[in-house]
Structures are given as C-alpha cells and as structure tokens.
XYZ file of C-alpha atoms in Angstrom:
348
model
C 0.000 0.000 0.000
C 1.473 3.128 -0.867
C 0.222 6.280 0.798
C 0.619 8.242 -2.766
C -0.230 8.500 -6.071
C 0.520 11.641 -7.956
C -0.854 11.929 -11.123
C 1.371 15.229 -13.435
C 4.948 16.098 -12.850
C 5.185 19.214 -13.760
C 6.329 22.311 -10.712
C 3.703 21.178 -8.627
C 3.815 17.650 -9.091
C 7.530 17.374 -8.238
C 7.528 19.916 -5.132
C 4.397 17.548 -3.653
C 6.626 14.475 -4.291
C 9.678 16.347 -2.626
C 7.196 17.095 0.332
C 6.451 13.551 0.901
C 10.502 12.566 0.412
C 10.845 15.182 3.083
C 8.159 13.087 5.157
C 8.954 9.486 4.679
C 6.173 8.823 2.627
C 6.027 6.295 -0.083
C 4.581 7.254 -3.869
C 4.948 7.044 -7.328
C 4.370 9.913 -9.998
C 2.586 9.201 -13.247
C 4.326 11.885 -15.841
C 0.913 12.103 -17.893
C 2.901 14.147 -19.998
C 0.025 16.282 -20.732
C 1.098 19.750 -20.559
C 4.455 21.741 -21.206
C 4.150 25.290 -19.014
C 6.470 24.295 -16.685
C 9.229 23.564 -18.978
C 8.630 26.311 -20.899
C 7.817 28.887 -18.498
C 10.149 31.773 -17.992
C 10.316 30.726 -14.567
C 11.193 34.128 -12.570
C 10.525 34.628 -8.807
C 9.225 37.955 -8.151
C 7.748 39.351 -4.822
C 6.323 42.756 -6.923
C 3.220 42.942 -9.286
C 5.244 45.629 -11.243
C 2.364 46.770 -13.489
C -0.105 47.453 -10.524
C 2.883 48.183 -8.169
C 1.543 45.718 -5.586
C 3.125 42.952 -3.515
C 2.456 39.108 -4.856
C -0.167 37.489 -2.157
C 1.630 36.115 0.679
C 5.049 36.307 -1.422
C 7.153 36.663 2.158
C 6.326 33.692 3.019
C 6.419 32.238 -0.291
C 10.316 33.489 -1.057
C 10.920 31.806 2.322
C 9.854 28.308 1.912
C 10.848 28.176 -2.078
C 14.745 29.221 -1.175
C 14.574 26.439 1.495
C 12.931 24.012 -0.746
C 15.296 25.511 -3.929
C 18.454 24.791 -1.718
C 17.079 21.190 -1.166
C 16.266 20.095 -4.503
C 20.323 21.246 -5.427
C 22.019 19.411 -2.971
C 20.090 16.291 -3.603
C 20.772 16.769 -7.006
C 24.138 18.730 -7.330
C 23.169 20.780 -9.831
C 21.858 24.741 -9.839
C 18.362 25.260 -10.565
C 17.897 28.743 -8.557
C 19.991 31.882 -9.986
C 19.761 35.014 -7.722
C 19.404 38.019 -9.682
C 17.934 41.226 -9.351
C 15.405 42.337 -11.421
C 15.422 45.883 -13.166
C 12.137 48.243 -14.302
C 13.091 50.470 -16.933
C 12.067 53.803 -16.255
C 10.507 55.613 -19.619
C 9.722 58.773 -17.761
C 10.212 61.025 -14.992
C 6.792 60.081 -13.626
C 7.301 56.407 -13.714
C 10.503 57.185 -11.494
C 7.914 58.987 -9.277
C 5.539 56.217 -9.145
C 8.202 53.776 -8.143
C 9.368 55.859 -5.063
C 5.484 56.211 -4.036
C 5.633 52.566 -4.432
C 8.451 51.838 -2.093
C 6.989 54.320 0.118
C 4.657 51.692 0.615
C 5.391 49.410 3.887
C 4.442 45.906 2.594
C 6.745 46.886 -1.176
C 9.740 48.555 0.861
C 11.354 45.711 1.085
C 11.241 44.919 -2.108
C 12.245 48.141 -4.263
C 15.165 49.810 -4.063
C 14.703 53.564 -3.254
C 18.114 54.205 -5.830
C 17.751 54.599 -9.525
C 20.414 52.740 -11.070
C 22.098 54.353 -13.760
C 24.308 51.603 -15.500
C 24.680 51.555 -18.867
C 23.997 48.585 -20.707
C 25.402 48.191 -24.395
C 22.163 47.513 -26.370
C 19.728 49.484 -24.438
C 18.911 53.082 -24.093
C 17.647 53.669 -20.715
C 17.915 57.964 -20.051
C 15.897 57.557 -16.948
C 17.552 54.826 -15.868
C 16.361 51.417 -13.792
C 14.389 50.600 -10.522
C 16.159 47.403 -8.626
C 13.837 44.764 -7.136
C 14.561 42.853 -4.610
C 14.539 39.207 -3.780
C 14.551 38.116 -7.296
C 15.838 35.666 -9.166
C 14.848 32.637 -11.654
C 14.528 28.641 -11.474
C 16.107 26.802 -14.214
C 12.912 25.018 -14.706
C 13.837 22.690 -17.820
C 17.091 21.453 -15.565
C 14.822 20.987 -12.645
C 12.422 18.914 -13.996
C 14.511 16.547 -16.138
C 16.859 16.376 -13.109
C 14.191 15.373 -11.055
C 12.552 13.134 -13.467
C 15.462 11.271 -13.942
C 15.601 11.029 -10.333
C 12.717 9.609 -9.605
C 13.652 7.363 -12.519
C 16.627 5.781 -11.287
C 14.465 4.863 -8.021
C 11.465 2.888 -10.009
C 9.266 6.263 -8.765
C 7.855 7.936 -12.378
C 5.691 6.139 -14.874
C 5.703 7.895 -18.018
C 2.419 6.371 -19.154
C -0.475 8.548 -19.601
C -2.732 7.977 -16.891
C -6.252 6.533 -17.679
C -9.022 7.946 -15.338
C -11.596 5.440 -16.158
C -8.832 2.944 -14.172
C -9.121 4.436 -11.198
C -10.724 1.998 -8.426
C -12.340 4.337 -5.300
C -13.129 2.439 -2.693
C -13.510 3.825 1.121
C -9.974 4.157 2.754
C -7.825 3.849 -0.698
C -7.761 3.876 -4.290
C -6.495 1.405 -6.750
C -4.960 1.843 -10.240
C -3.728 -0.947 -12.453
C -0.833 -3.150 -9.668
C -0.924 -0.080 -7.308
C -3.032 0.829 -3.949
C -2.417 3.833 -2.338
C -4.359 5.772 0.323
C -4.254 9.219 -1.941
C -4.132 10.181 -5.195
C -3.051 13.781 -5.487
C -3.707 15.181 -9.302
C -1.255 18.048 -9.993
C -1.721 18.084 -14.266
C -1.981 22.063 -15.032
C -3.746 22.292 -17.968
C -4.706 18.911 -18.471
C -7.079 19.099 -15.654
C -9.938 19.907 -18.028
C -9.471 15.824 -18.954
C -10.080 14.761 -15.428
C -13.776 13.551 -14.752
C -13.302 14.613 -10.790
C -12.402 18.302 -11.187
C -13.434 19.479 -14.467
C -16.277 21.361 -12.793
C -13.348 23.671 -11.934
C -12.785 26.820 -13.525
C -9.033 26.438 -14.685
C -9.186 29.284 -17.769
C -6.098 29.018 -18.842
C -3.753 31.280 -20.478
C -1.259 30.768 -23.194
C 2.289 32.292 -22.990
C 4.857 32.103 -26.040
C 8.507 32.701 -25.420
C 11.815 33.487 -27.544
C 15.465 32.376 -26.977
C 17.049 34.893 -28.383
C 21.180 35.952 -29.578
C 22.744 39.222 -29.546
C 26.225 39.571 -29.689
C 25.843 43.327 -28.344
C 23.339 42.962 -25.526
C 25.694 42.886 -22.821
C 22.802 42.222 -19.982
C 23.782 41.142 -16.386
C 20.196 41.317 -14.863
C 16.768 40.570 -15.392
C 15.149 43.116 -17.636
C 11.049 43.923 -17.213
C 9.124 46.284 -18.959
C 6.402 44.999 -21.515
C 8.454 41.644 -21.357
C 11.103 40.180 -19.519
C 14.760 39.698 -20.870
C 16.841 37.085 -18.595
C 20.427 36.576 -19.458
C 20.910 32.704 -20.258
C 24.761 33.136 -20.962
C 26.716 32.786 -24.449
C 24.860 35.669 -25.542
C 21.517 33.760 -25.082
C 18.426 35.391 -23.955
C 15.083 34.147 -23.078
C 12.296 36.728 -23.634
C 8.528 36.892 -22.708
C 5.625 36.452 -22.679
C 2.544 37.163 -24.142
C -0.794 36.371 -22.801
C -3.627 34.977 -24.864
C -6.718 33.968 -23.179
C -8.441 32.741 -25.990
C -5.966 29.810 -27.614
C -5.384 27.070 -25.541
C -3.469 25.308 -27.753
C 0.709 24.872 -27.225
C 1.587 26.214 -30.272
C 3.478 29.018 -31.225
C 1.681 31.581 -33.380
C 2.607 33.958 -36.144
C 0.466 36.789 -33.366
C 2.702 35.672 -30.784
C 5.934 36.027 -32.863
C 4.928 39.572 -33.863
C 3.538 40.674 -30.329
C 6.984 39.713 -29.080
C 8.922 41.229 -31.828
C 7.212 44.696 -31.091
C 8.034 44.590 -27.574
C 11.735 43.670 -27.651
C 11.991 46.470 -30.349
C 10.245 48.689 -28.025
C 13.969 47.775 -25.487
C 16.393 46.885 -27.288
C 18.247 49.107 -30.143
C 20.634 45.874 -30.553
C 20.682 43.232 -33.602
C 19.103 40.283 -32.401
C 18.360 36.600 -33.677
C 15.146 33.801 -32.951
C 16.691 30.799 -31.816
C 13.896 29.402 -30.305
C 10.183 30.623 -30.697
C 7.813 28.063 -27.851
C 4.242 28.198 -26.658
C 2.302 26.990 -23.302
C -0.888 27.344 -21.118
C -0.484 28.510 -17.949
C -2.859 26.725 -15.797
C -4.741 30.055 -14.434
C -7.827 31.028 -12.393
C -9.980 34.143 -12.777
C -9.620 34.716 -9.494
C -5.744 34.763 -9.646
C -5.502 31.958 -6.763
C -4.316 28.244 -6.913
C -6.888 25.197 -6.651
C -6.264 23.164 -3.894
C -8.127 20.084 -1.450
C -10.243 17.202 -1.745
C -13.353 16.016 -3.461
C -16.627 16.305 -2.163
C -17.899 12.776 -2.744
C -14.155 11.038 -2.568
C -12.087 12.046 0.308
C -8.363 10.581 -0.739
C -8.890 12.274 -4.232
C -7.399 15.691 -3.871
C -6.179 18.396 -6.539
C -2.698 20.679 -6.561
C -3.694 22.961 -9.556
C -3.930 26.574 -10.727
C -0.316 27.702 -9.971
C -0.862 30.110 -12.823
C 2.476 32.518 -14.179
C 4.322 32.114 -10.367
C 4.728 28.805 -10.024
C 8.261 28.366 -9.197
C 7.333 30.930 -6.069
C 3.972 29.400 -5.242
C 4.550 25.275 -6.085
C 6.767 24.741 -2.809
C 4.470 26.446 -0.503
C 1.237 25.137 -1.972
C 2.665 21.408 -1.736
C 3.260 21.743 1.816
C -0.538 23.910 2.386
C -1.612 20.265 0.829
C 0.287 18.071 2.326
C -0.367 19.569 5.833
C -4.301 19.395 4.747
C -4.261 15.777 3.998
C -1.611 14.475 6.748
C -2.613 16.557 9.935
C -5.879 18.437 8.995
C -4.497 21.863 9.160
C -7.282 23.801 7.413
C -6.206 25.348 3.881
C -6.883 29.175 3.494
C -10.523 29.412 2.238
C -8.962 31.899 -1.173
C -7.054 28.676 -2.396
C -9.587 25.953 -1.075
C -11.676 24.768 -3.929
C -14.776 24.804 -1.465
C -15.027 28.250 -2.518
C -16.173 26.875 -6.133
C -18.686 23.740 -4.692
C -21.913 25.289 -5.899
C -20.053 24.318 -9.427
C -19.352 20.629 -8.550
C-alpha cells in the first residue's frame, strides 16, 4: 500500500513528491505528460506585481519556503536550478521614477524596491531615466529541474511515463487502486490537463497561453533581469530568453505567427541591438480568474485531492502550496478558504 499517487509532474507535481521525500512517505508519480508550461515557463521569482505596483499574495512567506525548498532540490541533485538576480524596471519617464518611489513608500513593497535609480549603462539598451532594482529576485532553471528530477525519480522505479487513464481508477472507502498499485491518496497536480479529469473538471481552470523566444545578440551585454512589456533574462553565451505574451483565448501549445509579432514589437520597443530567434515556444499557464491556486479534496471522494492553478508564479507558489496540501491531507491543518476549492462547490 502506498500512501501516494501523484498523477502530473510538472512544478507542482515534483515539489508535492519532494514534500512527501521530506516526510517518509512512499509514492509514485505518473508523468501524464500532458502539458508543457512548466518547462517552458520563464520561470522568474518575483515578490512585486510591477504593473499594478503591488506585492504578490503572501510572497514573504512564499520566497521563504521556495529558497529552502530551492536549496534542497540542489544538494540532492548537485546541480543549480535557482539563480539570484535582481530584477530591473526600466524607467521611460520622470513620472514612472515617481511612481516607483510612491511605491516603495509603501510598507508591505519597501522591502522589495530599491529607493536608488540605477544608472548603468547597458550596451544595447537606451535607458535615459535609468532602472528601478527589485529585490529578492531571481529565476529557477525550470527545464534542468524537472529533467533532473525526473530522472531522479527514474533511477528509483518512482515515475511512470504512461499517460494515466481515469476510467482505471478503483475508489473504494480508505484507498484507491490503479492498475498493480493501492495507495491511500491520489493527489492530481496536471496544469492544464485538468480539463481531462472527470473529478475536477467542474473547476474553472481558464487558462492562459504564454509564447517565449530564446534569443542571440552579440551586443546585448545584460547582467540582470530586464522587465518592462516583457522580460529579458540573461541565459549566458549571448543567449536570452524573452517573454511572454498572454492569450486567453488559444489554448493550444503552439506558437503563433500573433505571438511572434507581439513579441517582436516589444523587444523592439527595449532593445536598439541586432538580435536573432533561436527558439520561438508556446504553453498554457494553468490560471484562475480569481488569480488563486486550486487546492483540497473532493466532495464525494475524500483521498482524491487536486494541486492545480499555480498560474504565471509557479516556481514561487509550487513549494508552498505542496506543503498547504500536504499539511491538509496528513494533519488536517485547514487550507486558506482563497485557495480551497470549497469556494467553487456550488459548481461541482
């Protein structure tokens, strides 16, 4: 009897299987293989909605457990995965210097932008007004993460890479069975794919769909993260990954000719650099409407529960929102009711 299944292994399938590692618990992780937004996301931490100038909910304490839970992952894997860099705003005018210091004026964002307009020139970009720093920032590798930790879980007989088949899946009263396996929980952490799953379709998981570029330019000379309209993170070898776009309409993982030029415009809009496509990709985000993540157990079927809706932060929110779920199942500590998918029972 095993006291886990977890069906997705994407961000927030792997950090629930690293939470029950950390506990001694005994799983296995079907890949499903359905969705590609974690590999392809751009996969920066952030603690500032820069457009609104407003913190991320409850981003102290998700910074906090994702650097411990970063710093685990690399040591059990001896590899990097979490690169600490700051993030800059490029200022386009005198009043959007003003706005930031109002901002940082601010006691829950004071922490978290720099009250000194950097003035460093970067070969490539024109920035007269200069940058705003943000700190606590930084990105997660997450294509090295996740084929790190698949292969991982590989080498110990832990991932199936078949695609799960829902209509398998035995319920009975204190366990569930699926092909060979029992386990006492099931735990379905698929993104996207969640609009295949019979037992939380109900849910309203819109969706968005992000494309991204890998870009060269032998005279971009960056050292930071760059975010205006899109970001620009320095990859090394004079590789840069740019994004994203956000289409709410195409739920399909394929780049677009829309995308292509949306992206285009924006990077023209930064850089006054040559620059080269090296890679154009293409996702959906697994988002909610009302920007928070979908997490508990089914109404009818209390050891099927659902890790979901991590949206465009899920390299700061997966850690903390495995643990939320694991403490919900293990020792009944209640989940917040803005992430509980109570809130959306009148639905089921």
């Amino acid at each position: 009897m095993l006291d886990y299944i977890i069906v997705g292994s994407g961000l927030a399938g792997i950090a629930f299987a690293e939470t029950l590692f950390q506990n001694e618990k005994e799983f296995v992780v079907f890949d499903n293989n359905s969705q590609n937004s974690s590999k392809i996301a751009g996969g920066l931490y952030n603690p500032v909605i820069l457009k609104r100038f407003s913190q991320v909910w409850n981003a102290n304490q998700q910074l906090e457990i994702a650097d411990k839970f970063y710093k685990t992952i690399e040591q059990k894997l001896n590899v990097q995965v979490d690169f600490k860099l700051p993030i800059y705003r490029k200022f386009f005018s005198i009043e959007e210097q003003n706005d930031w210091f109002s901002a940082s004026d601010k006691p829950n964002l004071s922490p978290f932008l720099s009250t000194e307009i950097v003035h460093k020139k970067y070969t490539g970009i024109e920035s007269p007004f200069g940058y705003g720093e943000v700190l606590h920032t930084g990105y997660v590798d997450t294509v090295v993460l996740l084929n790190r930790y698949h292969e991982f879980l590989k080498n110990l007989n832990l991932l199936d890479d078949n695609k799960f088949d829902y209509e398998k899946l035995q319920i009975f009263e204190d366990h569930i069975e699926y092909q060979n396996l029992k386990a006492k929980h099931i735990v379905f952490a698929e993104g996207f794919g969640m609009h295949s799953n019979p037992f939380f379709n109900y849910l309203p998981l819109d969706g968005t769909k992000g494309e991204l570029f890998i870009i060269k330019s032998t005279g971009l000379d960056l050292d930071v993260i760059m975010n205006t309209s899109v970001f620009i993170l320095p990859l090394g070898n004079h590789l840069y990954k740019v994004g994203a776009t956000y289409n709410w309409n195409d739920k399909t993982a394929t780049p677009t000719a829309e995308g292509k030029h949306e992206l285009l415009e924006r990077i023209k809009e930064i850089l006054s650099c040559d620059f080269e496509i090296i890679e154009h990709s293409a996702g959906v985000r697994p988002t909610v409407k009302d920007r928070r993540p979908l997490l508990g157990t089914h109404s009818k079927h209390k050891n099927l529960h659902l890790l979901n809706g991590l949206g465009t932060r899920g390299v700061m929110l997966a850690p903390a929102m495995a643990l939320d779920l694991y403490e919900f199942i293990e020792n009944q500590k209640p989940l917040e009711k803005a992430i509980d998918i109570k809130r959306y029972e009148k639905l089921a």
